PDB file of C-alpha atoms and ligand atoms in Angstrom:
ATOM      1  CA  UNK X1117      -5.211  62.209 108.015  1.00  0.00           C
ATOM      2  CA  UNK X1118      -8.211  62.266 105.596  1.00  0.00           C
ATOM      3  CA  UNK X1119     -10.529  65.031 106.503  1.00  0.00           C
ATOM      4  CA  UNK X1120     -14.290  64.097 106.428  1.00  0.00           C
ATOM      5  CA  UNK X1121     -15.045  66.420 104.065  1.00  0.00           C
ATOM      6  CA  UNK X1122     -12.524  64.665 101.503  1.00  0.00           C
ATOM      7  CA  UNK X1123     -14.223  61.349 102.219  1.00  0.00           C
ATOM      8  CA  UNK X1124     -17.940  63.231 101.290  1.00  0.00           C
ATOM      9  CA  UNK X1125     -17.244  64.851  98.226  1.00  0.00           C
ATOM     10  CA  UNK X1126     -19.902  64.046  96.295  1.00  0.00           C
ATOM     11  CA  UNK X1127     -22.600  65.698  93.632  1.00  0.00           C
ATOM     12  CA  UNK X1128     -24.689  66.399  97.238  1.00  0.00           C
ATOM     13  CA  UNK X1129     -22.291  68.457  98.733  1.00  0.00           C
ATOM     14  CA  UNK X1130     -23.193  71.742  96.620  1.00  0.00           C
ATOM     15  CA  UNK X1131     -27.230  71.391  97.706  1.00  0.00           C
ATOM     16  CA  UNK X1132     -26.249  70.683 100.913  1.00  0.00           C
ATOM     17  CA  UNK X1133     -23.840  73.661 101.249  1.00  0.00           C
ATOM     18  CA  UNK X1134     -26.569  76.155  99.573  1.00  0.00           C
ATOM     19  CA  UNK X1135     -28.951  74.561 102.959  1.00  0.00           C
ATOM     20  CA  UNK X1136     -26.333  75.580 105.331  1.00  0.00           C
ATOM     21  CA  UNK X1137     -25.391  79.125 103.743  1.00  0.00           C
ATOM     22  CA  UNK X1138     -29.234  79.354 104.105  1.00  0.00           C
ATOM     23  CA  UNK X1139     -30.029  78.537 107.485  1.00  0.00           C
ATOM     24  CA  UNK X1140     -26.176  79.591 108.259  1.00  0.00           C
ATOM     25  CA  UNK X1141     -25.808  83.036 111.181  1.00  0.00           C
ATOM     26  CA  UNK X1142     -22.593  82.707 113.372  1.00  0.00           C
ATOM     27  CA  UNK X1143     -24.230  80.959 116.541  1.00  0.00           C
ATOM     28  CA  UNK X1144     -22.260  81.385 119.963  1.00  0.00           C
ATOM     29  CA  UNK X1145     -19.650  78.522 120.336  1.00  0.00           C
ATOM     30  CA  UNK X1146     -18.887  78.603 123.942  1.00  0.00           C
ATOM     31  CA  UNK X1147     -19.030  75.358 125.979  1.00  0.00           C
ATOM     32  CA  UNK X1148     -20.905  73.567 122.384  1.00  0.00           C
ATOM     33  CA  UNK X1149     -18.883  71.103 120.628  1.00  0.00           C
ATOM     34  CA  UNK X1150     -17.944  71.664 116.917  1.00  0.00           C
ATOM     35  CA  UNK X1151     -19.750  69.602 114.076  1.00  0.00           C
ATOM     36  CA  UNK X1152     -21.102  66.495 114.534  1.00  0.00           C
ATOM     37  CA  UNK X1153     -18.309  64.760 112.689  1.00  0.00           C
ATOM     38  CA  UNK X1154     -15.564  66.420 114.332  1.00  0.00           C
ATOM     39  CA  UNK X1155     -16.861  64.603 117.459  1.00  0.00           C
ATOM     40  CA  UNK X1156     -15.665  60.882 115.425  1.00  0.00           C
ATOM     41  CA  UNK X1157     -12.549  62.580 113.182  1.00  0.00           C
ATOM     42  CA  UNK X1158     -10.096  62.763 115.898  1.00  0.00           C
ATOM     43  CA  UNK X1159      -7.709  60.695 114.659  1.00  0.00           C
ATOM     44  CA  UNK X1160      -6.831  57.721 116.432  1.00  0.00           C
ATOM     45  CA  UNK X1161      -3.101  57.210 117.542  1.00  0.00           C
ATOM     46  CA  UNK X1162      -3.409  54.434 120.445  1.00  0.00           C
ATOM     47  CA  UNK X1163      -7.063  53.338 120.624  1.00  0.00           C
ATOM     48  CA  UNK X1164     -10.306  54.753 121.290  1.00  0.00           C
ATOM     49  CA  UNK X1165     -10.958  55.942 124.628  1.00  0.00           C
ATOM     50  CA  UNK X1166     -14.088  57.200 126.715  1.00  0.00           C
ATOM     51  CA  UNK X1167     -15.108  60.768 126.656  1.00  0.00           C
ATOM     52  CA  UNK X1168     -16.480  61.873 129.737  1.00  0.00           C
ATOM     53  CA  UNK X1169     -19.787  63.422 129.976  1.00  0.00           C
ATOM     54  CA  UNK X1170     -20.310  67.175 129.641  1.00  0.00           C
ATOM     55  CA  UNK X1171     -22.256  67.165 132.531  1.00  0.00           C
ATOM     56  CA  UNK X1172     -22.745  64.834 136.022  1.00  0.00           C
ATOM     57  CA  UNK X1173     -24.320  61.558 136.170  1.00  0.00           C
ATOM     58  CA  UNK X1174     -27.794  63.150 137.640  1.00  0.00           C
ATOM     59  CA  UNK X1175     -27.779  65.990 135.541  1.00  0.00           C
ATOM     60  CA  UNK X1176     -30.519  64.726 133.279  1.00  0.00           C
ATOM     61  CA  UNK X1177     -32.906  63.167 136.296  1.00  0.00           C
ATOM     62  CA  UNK X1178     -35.925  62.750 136.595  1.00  0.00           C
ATOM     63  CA  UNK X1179     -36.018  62.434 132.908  1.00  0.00           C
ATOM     64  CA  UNK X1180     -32.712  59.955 133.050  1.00  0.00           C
ATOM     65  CA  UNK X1181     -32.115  58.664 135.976  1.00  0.00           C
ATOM     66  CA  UNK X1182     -27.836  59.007 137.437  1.00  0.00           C
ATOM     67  CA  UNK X1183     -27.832  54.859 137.699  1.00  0.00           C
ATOM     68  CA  UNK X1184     -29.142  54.436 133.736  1.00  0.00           C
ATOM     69  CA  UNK X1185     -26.752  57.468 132.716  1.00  0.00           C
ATOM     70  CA  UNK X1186     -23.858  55.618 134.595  1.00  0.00           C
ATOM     71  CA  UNK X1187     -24.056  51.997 133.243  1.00  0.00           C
ATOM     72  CA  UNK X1188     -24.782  53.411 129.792  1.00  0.00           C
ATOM     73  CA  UNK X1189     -21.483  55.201 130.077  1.00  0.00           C
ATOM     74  CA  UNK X1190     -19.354  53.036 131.638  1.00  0.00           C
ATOM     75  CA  UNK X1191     -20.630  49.905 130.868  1.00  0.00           C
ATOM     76  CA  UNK X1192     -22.633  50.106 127.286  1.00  0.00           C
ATOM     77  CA  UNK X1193     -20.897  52.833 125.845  1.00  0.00           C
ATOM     78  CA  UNK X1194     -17.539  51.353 127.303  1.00  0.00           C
ATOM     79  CA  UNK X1195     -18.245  48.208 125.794  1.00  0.00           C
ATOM     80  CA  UNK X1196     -18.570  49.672 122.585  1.00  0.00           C
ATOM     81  CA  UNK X1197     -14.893  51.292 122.635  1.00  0.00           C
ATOM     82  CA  UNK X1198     -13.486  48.255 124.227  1.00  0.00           C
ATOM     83  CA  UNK X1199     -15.129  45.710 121.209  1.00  0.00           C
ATOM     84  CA  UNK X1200     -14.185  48.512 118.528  1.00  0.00           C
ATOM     85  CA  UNK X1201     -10.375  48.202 119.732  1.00  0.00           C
ATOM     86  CA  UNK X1202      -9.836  44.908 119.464  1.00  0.00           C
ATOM     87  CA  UNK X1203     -11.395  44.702 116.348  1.00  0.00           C
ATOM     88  CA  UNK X1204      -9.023  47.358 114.982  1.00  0.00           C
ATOM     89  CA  UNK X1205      -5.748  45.560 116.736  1.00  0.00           C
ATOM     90  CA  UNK X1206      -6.851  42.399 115.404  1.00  0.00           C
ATOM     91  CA  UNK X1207      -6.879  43.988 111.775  1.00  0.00           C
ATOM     92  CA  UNK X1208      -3.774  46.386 110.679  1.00  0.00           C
ATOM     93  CA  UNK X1209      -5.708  47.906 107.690  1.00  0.00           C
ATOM     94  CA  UNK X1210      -7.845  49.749 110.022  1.00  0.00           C
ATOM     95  CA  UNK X1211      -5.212  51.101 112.502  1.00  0.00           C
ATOM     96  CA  UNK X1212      -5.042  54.921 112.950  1.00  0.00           C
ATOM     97  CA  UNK X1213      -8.251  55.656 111.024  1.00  0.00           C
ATOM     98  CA  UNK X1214     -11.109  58.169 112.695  1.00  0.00           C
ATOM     99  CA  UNK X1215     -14.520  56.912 113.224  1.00  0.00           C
ATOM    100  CA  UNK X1216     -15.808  59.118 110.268  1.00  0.00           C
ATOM    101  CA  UNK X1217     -13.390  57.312 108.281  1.00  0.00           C
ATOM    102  CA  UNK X1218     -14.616  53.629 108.979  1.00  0.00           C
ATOM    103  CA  UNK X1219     -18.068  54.588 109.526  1.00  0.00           C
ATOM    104  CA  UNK X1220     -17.947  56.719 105.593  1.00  0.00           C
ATOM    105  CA  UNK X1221     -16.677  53.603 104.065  1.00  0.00           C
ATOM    106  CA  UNK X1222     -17.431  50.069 105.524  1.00  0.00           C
ATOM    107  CA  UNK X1223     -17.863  48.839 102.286  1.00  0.00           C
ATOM    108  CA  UNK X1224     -13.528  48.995 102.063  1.00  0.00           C
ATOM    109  CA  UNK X1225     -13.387  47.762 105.545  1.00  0.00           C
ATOM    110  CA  UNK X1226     -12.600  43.619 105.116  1.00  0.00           C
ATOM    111  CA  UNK X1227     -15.873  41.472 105.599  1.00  0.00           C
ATOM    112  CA  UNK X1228     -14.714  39.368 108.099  1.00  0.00           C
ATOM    113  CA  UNK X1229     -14.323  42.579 110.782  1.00  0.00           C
ATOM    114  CA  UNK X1230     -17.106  44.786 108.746  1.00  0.00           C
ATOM    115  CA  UNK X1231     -20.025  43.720 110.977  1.00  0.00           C
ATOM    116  CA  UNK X1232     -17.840  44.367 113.972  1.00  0.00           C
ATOM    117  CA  UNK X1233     -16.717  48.115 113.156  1.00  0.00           C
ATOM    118  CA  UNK X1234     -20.219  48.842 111.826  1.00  0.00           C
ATOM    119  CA  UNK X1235     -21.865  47.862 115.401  1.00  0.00           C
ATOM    120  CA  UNK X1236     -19.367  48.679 117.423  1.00  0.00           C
ATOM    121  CA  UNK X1237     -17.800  51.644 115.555  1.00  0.00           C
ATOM    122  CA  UNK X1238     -21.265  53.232 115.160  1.00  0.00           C
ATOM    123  CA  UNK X1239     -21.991  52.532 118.884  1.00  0.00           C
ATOM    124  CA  UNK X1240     -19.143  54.754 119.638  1.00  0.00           C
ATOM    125  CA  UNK X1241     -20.124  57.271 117.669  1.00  0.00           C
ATOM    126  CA  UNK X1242     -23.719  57.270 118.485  1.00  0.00           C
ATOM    127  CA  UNK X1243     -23.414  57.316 121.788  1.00  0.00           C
ATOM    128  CA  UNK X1244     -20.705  60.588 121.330  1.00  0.00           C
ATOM    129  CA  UNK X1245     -23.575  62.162 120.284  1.00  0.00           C
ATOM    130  CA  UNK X1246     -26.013  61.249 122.146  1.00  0.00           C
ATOM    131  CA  UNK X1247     -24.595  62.686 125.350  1.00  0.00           C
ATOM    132  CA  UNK X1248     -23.578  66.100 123.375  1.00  0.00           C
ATOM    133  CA  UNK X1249     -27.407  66.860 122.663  1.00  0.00           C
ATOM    134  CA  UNK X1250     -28.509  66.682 126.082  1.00  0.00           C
ATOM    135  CA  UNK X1251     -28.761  68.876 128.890  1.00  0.00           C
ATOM    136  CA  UNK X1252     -30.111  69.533 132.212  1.00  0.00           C
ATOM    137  CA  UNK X1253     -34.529  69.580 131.893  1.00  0.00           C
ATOM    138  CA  UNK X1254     -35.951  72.544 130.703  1.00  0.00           C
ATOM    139  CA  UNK X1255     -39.847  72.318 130.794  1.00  0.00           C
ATOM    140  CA  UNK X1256     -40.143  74.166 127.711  1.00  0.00           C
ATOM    141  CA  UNK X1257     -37.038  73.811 125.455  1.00  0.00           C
ATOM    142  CA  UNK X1258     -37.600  74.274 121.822  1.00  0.00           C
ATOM    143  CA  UNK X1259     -35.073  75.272 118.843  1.00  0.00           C
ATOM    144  CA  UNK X1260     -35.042  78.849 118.029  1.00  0.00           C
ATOM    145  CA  UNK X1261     -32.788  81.081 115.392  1.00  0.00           C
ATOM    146  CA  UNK X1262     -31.936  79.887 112.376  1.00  0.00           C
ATOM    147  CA  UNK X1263     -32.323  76.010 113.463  1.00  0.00           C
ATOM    148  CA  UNK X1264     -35.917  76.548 114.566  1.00  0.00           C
ATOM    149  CA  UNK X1265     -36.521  78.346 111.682  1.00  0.00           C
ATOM    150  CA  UNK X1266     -35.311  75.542 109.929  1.00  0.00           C
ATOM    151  CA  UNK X1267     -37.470  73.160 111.192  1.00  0.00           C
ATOM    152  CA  UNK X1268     -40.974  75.184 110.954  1.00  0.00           C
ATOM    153  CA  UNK X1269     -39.801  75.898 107.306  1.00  0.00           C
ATOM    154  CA  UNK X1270     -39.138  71.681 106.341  1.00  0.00           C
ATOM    155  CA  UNK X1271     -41.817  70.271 108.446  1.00  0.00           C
ATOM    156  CA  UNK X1272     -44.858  72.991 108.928  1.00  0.00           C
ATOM    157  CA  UNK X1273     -44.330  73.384 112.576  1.00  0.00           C
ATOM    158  CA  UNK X1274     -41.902  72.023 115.716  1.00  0.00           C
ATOM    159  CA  UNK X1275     -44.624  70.555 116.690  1.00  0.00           C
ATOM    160  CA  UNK X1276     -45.160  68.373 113.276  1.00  0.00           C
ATOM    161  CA  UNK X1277     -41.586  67.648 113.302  1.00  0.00           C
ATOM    162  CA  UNK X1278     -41.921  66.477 117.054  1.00  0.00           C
ATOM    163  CA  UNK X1279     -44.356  64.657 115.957  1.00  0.00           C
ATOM    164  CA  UNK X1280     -42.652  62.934 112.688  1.00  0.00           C
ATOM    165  CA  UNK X1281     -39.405  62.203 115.275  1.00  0.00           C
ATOM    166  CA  UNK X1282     -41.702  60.399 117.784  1.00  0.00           C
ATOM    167  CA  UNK X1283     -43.036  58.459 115.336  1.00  0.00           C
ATOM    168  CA  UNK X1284     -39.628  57.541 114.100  1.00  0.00           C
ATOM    169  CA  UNK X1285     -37.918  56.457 117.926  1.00  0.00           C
ATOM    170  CA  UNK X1286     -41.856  54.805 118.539  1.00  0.00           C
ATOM    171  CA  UNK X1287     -41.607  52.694 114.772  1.00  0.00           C
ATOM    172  CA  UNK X1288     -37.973  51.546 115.453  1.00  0.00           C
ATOM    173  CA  UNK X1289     -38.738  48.051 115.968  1.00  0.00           C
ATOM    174  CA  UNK X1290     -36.455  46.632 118.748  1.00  0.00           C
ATOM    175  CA  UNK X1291     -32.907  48.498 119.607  1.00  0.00           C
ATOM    176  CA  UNK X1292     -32.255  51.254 117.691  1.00  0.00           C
ATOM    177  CA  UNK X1293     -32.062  55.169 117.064  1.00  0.00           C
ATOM    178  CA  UNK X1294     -34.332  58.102 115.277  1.00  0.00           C
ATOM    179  CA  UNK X1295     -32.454  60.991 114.380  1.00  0.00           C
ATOM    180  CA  UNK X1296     -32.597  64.539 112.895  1.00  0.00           C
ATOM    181  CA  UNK X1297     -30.299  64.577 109.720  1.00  0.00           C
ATOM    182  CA  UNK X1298     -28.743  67.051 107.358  1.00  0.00           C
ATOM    183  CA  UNK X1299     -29.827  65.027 104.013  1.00  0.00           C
ATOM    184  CA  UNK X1300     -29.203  66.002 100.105  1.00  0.00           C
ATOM    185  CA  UNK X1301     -32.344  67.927 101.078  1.00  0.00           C
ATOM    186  CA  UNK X1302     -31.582  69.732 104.344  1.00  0.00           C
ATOM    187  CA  UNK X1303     -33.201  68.439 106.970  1.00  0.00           C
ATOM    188  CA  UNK X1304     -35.142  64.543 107.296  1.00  0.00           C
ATOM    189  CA  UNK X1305     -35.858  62.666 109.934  1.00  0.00           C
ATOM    190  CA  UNK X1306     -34.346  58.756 109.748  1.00  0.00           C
ATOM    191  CA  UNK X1307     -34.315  55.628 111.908  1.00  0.00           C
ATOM    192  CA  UNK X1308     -31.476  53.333 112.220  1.00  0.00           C
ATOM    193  CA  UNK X1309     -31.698  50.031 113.251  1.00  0.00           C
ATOM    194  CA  UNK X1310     -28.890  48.989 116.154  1.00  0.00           C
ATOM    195  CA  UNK X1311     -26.104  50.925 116.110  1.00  0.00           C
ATOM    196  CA  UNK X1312     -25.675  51.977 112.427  1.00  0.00           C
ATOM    197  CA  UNK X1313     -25.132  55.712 112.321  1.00  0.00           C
ATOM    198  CA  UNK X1314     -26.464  58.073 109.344  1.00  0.00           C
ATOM    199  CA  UNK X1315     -22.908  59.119 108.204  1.00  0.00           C
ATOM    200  CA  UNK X1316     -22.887  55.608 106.454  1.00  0.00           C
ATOM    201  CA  UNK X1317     -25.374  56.458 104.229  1.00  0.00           C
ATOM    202  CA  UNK X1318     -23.784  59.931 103.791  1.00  0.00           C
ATOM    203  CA  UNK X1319     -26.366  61.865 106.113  1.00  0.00           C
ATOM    204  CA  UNK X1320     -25.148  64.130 109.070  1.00  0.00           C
ATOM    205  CA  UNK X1321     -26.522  63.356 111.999  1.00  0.00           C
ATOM    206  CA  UNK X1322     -27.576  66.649 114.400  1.00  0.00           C
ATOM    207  CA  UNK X1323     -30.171  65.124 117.142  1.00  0.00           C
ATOM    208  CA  UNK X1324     -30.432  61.545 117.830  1.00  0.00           C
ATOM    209  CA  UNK X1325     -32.453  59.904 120.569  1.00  0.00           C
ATOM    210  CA  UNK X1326     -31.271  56.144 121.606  1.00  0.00           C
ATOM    211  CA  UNK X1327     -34.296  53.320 121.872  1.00  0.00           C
ATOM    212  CA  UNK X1328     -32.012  50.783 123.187  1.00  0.00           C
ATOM    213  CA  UNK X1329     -33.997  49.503 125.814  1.00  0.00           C
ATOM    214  CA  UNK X1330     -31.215  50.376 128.052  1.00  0.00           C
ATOM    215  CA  UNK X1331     -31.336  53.939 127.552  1.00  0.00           C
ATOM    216  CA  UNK X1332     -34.538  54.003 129.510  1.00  0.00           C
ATOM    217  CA  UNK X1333     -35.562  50.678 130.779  1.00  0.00           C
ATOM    218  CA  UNK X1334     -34.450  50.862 134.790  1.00  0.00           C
ATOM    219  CA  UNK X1335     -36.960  54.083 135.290  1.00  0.00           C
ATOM    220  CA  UNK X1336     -39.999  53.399 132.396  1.00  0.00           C
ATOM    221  CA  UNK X1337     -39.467  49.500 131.741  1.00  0.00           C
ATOM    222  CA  UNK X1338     -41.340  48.963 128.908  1.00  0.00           C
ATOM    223  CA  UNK X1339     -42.821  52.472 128.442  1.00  0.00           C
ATOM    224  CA  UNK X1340     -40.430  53.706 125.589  1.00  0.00           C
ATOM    225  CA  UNK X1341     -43.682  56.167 124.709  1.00  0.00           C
ATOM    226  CA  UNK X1342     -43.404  58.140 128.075  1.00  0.00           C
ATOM    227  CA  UNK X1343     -38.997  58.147 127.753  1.00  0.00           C
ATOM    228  CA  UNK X1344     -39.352  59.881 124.438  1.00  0.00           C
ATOM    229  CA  UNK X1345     -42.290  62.097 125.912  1.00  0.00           C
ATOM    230  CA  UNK X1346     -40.178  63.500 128.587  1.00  0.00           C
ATOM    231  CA  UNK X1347     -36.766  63.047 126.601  1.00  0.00           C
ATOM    232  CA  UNK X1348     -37.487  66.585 124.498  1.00  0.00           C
ATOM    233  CA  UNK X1349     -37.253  68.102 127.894  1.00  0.00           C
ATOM    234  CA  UNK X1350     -33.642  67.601 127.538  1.00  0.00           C
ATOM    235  CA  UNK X1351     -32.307  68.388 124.586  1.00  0.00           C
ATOM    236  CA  UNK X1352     -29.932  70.898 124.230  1.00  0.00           C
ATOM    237  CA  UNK X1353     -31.243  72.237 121.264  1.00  0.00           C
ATOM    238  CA  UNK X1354     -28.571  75.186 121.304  1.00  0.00           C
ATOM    239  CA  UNK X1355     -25.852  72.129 120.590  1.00  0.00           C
ATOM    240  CA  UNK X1356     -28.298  71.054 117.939  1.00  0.00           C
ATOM    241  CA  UNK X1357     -27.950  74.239 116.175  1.00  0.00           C
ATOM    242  CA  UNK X1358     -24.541  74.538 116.123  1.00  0.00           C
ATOM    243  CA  UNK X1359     -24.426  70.716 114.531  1.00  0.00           C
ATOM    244  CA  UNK X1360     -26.564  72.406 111.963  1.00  0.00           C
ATOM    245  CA  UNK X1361     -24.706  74.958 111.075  1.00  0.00           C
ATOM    246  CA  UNK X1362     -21.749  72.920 110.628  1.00  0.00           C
ATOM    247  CA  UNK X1363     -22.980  70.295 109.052  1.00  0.00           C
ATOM    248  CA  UNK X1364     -21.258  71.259 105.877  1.00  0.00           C
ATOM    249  CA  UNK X1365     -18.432  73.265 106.887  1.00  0.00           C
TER     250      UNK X1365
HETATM  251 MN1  MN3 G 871     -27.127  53.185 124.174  1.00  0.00          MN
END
């Protein structure tokens, strides 16, 4: 198996280190998942297969209602897996490799498939995400330690970098995601259209907020201002920080 940190070698990785040793502190690991990528290196012996939710259905309501949480599980999230497999049965180059593995290098992935793997690939691992960073509401969550330090240090304030992330998920025209990323720089905010994930472009991906509208549509319809209002009230910015801090390890 290829590690992920073989496939991102590159003249970044130093700089990117140096940002971590920084902002680095042992945080407390229990009940977080490890690094971001570790969620999408697993690698892949049958096919790829639903992870279940670190929390119930309802656990996110009122700001995510249990009937969105459940068909974007089962059904978008599913769909996503179930695409992604018979992509990768239909083509024998890609059998047995992790989702940081195609995602890292779709330009070597053939071009008849490398539409499918990008959308459906990255859907996977988006979504993998996605449910790690949130958690039941908390009126007034905010990142603290080294992470929130972090964050006042790159953008002025949490507030400015609020605001730099809302304008991100708000500017995303149609279906897409804003995230927080660990860049050459440290931390950036990005937008991705559809499903792509930032790991293609060699960012790290430690917060990302889905604008599909079906991550919000049954309970704000076309309100996709008031879903990413209420949305910070559930981020589990403890999981963030631990994304953080091994971003580069
Ligand atoms: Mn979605």
């Amino acid at each position: 198996m290829t590690s992920p940190q073989a496939c991102s070698a590159s003249p970044q990785t130093t700089s990117r280190r140096d940002f971590i040793r920084a902002s680095g502190g042992a945080l407390a690991a229990v009940g977080l998942a490890g690094s971001a990528s570790s969620l999408w290196a697993a690698p892949v012996e049958d096919s790829f297969s639903l992870p279940s939710l670190p929390y119930a259905y309802d656990a996110l309501a009122p700001v995510i209602d249990a009937q969105t949480m459940m068909i974007h599980h089962t059904k978008h999230h599913q769909g996503y897996i179930n695409n992604l497999n018979a992509v990768v049965s239909q083509e024998s180059s890609l059998a047995g490799k992790s989702l940081v593995e195609l995602l890292k290098h779709l330009d070597s992935i053939p071009a008849a498939v490398r539409t499918a793997v990008r959308n459906n690939g990255g859907g996977h691992a988006n979504h993998m995400l996605f449910w790690q960073v949130m958690q039941a509401p908390r009126e007034a969550g905010k990142p603290s330690g080294k992470l929130g330090e972090a964050i006042a240090s790159k953008f002025g304030s949490f507030a400015n970098f609020k605001e730099q992330f809302t304008k991100a998920a708000m500017g995303q025209f149609g279906s897409g995601w804003a995230w927080l990323v660990v860049g050459d720089g440290g931390l950036e905010v990005v937008a991705t259209a559809n499903q792509d994930n930032p790991i293609s472009t060699g960012k790290t991906p430690i917060l990302g907020i889905d604008v599909w509208e079906h991550a919000y549509y049954l309970n704000y319809q076309n309100r996709r201002a008031d879903y990413v209002d209420a949305w910070w009230k559930v981020v589990n910015w403890e999981q963030v920080a631990m994304f953080m801090q091994k971003a580069a390890s």
